C-alpha positions as a printed Julia matrix, in Angstrom:
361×3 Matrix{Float64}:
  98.21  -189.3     6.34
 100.48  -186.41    5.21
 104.08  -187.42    4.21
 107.24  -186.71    6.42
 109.73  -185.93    3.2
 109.28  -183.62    0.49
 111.8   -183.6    -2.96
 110.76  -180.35   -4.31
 112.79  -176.92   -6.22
 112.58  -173.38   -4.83
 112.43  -171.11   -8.1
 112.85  -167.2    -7.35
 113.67  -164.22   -9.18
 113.99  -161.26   -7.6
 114.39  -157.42   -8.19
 118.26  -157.17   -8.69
 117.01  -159.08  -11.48
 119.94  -161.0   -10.86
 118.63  -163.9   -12.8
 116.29  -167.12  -11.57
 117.85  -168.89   -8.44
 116.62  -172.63   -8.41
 117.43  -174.58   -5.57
 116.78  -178.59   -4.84
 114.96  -178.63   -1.61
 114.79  -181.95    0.75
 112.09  -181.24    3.81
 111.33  -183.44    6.05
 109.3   -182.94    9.81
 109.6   -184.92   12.44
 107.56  -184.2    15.72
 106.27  -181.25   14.47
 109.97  -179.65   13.56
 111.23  -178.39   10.2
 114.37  -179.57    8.72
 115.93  -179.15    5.11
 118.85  -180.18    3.19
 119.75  -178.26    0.29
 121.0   -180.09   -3.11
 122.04  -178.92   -6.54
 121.36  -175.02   -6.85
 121.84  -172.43   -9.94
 121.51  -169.23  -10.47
 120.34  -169.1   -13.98
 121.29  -165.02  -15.38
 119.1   -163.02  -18.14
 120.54  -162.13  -21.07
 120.4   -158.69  -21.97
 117.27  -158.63  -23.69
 115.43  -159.45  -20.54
 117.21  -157.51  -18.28
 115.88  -154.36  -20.38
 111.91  -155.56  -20.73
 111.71  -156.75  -16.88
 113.68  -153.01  -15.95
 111.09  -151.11  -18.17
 108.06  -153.43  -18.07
 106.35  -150.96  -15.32
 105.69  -148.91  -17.89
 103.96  -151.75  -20.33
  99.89  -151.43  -21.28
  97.79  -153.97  -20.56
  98.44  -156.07  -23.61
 102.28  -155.7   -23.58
 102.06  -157.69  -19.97
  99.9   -160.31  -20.91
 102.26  -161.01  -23.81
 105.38  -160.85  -21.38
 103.52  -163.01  -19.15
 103.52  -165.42  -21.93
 106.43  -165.35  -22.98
 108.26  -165.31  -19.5
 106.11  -168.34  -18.16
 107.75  -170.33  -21.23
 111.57  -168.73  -20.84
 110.92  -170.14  -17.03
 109.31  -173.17  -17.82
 112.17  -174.18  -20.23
 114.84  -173.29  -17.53
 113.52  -175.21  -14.46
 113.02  -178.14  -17.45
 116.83  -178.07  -18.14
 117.9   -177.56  -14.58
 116.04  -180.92  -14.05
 117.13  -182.85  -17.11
 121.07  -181.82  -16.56
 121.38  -182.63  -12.63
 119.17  -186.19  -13.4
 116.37  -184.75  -10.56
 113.98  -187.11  -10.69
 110.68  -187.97   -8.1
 109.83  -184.6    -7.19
 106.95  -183.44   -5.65
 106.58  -180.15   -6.77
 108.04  -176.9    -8.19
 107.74  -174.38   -6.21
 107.78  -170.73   -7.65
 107.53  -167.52   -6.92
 107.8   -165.98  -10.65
 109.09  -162.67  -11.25
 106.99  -159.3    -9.82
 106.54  -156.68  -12.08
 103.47  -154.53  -10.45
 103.11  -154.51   -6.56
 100.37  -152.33   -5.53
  98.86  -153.72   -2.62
  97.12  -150.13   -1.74
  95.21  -150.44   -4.89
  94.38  -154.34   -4.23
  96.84  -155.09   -7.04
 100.48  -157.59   -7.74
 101.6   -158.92  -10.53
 104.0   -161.63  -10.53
 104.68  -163.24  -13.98
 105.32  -166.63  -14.59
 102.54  -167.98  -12.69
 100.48  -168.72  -15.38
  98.57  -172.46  -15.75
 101.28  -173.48  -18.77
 104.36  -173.08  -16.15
 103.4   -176.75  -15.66
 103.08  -178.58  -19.11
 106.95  -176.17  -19.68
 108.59  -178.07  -17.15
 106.91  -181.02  -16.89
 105.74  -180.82  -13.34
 103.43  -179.92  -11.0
 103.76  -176.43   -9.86
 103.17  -174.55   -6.62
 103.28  -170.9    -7.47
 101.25  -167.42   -7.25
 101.49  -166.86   -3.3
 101.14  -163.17   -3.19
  97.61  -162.38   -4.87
  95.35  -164.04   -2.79
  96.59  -162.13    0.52
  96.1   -158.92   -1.6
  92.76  -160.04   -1.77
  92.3   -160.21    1.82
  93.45  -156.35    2.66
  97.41  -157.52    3.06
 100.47  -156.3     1.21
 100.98  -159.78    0.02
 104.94  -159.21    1.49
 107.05  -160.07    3.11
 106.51  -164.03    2.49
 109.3   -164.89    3.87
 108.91  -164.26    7.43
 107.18  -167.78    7.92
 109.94  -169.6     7.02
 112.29  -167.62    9.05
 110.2   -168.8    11.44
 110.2   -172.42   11.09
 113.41  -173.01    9.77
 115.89  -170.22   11.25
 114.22  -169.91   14.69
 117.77  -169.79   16.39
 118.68  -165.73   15.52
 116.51  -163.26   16.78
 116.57  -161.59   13.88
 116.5   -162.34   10.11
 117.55  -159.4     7.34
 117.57  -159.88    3.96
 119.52  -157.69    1.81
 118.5   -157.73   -1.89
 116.78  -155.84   -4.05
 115.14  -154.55   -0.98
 115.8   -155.25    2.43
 113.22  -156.45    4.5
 113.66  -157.72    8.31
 111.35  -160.87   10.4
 111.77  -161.03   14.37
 109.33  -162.6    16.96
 107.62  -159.97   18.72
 105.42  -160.23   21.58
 104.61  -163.7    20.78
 103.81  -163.55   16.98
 105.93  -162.97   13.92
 106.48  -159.77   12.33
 108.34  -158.54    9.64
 108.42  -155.52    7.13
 110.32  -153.58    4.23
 112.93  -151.51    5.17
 114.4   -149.81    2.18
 115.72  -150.01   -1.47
 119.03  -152.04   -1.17
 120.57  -153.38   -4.64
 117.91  -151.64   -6.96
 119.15  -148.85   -6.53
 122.89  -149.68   -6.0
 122.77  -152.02   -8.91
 121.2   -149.28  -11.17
 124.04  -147.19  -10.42
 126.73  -149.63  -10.87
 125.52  -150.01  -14.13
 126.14  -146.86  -15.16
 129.16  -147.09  -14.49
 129.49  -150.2   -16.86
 129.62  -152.77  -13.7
 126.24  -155.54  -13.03
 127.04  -154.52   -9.43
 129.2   -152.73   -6.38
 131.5   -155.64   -5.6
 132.29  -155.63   -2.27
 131.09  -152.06   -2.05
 134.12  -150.93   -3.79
 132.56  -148.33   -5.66
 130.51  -146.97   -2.81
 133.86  -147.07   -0.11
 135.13  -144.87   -2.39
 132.37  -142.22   -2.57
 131.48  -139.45   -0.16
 128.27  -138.8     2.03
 126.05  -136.18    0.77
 124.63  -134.94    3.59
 122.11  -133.12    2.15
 121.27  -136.08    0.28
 121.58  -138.48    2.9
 118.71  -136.18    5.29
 115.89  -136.25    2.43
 116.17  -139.61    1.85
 115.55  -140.6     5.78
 112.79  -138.23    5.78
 110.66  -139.85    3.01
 107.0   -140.53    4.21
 107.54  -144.51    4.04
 109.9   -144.68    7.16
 107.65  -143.02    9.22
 104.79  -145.0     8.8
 103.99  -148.4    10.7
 104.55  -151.98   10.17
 102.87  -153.92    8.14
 104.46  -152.67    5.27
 106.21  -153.02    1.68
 107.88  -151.78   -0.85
 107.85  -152.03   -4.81
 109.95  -150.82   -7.65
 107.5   -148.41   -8.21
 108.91  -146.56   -4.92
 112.34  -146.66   -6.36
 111.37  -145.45  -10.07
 108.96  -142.68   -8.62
 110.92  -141.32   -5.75
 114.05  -142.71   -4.63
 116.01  -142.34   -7.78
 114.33  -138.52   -9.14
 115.58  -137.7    -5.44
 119.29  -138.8    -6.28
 119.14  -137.12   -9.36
 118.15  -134.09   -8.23
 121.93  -133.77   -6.71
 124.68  -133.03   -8.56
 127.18  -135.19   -7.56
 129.25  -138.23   -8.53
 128.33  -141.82   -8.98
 130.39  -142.91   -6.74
 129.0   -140.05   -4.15
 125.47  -141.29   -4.78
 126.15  -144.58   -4.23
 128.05  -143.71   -0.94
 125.2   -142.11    0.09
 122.97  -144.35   -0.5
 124.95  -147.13    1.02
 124.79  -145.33    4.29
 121.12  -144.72    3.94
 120.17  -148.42    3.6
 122.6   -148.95    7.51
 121.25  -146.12    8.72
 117.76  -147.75    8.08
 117.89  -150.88    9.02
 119.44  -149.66   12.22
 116.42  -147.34   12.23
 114.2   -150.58   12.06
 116.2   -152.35   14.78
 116.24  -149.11   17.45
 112.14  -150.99   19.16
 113.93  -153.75   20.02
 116.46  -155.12   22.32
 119.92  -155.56   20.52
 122.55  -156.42   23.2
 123.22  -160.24   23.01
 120.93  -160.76   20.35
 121.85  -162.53   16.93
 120.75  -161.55   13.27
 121.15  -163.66   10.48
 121.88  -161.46    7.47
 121.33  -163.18    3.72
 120.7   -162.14   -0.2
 123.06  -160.97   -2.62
 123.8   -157.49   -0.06
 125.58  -159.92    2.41
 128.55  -160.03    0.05
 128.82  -156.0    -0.36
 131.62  -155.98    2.72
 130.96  -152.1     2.8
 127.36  -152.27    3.8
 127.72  -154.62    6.17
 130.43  -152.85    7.73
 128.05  -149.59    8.18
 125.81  -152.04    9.24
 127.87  -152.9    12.33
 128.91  -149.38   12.85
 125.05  -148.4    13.57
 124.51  -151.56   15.86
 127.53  -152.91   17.46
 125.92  -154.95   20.28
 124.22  -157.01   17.55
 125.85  -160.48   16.46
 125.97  -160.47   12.61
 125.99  -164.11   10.73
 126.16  -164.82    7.38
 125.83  -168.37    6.79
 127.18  -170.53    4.2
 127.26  -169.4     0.51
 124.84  -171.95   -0.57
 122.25  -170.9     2.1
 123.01  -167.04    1.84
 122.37  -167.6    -2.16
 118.95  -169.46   -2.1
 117.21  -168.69    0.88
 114.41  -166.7    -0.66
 113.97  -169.97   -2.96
 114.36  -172.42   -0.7
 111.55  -170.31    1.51
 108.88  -170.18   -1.14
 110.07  -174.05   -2.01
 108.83  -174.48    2.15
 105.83  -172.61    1.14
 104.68  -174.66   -1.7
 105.29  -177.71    0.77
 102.89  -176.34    3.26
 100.5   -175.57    0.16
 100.2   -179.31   -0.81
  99.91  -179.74    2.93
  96.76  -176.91    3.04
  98.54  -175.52    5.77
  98.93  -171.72    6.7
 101.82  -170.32    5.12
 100.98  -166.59    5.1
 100.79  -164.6     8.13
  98.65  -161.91    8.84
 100.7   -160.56   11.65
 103.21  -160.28    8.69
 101.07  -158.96    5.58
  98.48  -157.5     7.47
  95.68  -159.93    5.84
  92.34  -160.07    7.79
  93.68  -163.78    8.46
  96.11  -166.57    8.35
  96.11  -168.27    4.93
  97.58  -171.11    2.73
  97.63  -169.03   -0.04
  99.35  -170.05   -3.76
  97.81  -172.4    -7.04
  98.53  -175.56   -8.02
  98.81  -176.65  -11.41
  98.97  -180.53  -12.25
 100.65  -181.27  -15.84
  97.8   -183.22  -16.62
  95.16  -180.11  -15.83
  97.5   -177.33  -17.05
């Protein structure tokens, strides 16, 4: 018989490269309904040294990613091992990780997501869940967005989900099954900008309020090939380091302008994204590190003003991405679906991820 409560962590890093967000994760079903309490929760940042060989590590041969992988599945190991030991977490079921992508390729049949390898689990001393995206590669999807299924079955209530971080990506229930796709570049680009001007980020979007629209900017970004093709779909840094940003550069104009522009791009997307479906009455539940740029969101609201916008509590706008892929190492140990092809475009349904015992790691 399959248990009713899980004790497990959510471990995530995305492509703001923010740092690793690791979240303590109660589920429980009853009747055939999610429900989840969230405990202690950190956002663990990289130093500077890491911050440079994740940004650059597209570039890395063969050999220089096997040795990152290394030495990443330890740095990851050793910080879900002290999260545990300082906040006393004891009796869990699992660690459930999504590691860190550095390749996503999924028209070549290729992702990369490091810190998935077998010694994750002797480094923290636990079993791990981890790996979800490679196997729906495998079966002709973009292994992402993952998320969708837990927006799903634990955020049923809005209409529509959007997360904005490094990209933003958007789930909805349509015509009976779950969809969900990429939008557009959101904080890796905004963040690489704010960085040159000696900031980790736009706070607020103070930097961007400030700019100016280029319109001639603004145009050739919406017209880029990937917003005119179809759902299922997804986006990589490779997008961002091959066009987006030798696009911006080929202006000359400010910072701040770029970032202005860009800011309006990302609204006038998602908008874009939202103009198939009906808005009016409709709620959308808006979380990732983007929900705090005040700026965005209002362009957001400009573009679609019959839409109710939430943003939950800081704890749950912070760590939903790891308390998803904490719900999808759950439904792993269950061998339950947790990928859906509707989603990736997969030939199928899947429970997809590895599992690594200490004892066979």
């Amino acid at each position: 018989m399959k248990k009713q409560v899980y004790h497990v962590l959510g471990i995530m890093s995305g492509t703001s490269l923010d740092g690793i967000d690791i979240a303590e994760i109660y589920f429980e079903i009853k009747n055939d309904t999610w429900s989840f309490t969230l405990g202690k929760c950190a956002t663990i940042p990289y130093d500077e040294k890491w911050v440079t060989r994740l940004k650059n590590a597209i570039s890395f041969t063969p050999e220089e990613l096997d040795s990152l992988n290394n030495e990443y599945t330890l740095l990851l190991g050793s910080i879900i091992n002290e999260f545990i030991t300082s906040h006393d977490i004891q009796n869990l079921d699992a660690v459930c990780s999504h590691g860190h992508t550095i390749l996503h390729q999924p028209q070549n049949g290729f992702t990369l997501q490091i810190g998935n390898l077998p010694s994750v689990a002797q480094y923290c001393n636990q079993n791990v869940v981890c790996n979800f995206r490679v196997q729906d590669v495998e079966l002709g999807g973009q292994g992402a967005p993952l998320v969708p299924i837990g927006d799903k079955i634990l955020f049923s209530e809005y209409d529509f989900c959007l997360n904005l971080g490094g990209f933003s990506n958007i789930s909805l229930e349509f015509e009976n099954k779950r969809i969900a796709f990429d939008i557009s570049p959101v904080n890796t680009v905004l963040n690489f900008y704010a960085n040159q001007l000696g900031f980790n980020f736009d706070n607020q979007g103070a930097i961007s309020r400030d700019g100016v629209v280029n319109l001639d900017l603004l145009n050739k970004l919406n017209a880029l090939e990937y917003y005119k093709t179809q759902f299922p779909k997804s986006l990589g840094f490779e997008f961002v380091k091959a066009i987006v940003l030798p696009l911006i550069e080929f202006h000359s104009i400010s910072t701040e302008d770029k970032m202005r522009t860009f800011t309006e791009h990302i609204a006038y997307q998602a908008w874009q994204a939202l103009t198939n479906f009906n808005l009016l009455n409709k709620k959308m539940l808006i979380t990732g590190g983007g929900a705090y740029n005040t700026f965005l969101i209002e362009r957001l609201q400009h573009y679609v003003p019959e839409l109710t916008i939430v943003i939950p509590d800081a704890k749950t706008l912070e760590y939903k991405e790891a308390l998803i892929f904490g719900l999808l190492g759950v439904l792993k140990l269950r061998n339950e679906i947790n990928v859906l092809s509707s989603v990736t475009g997969a030939k199928h349904n899947h429970c997809s991820g590895f599992i690594y015992s200490i004892d066979a790691s």
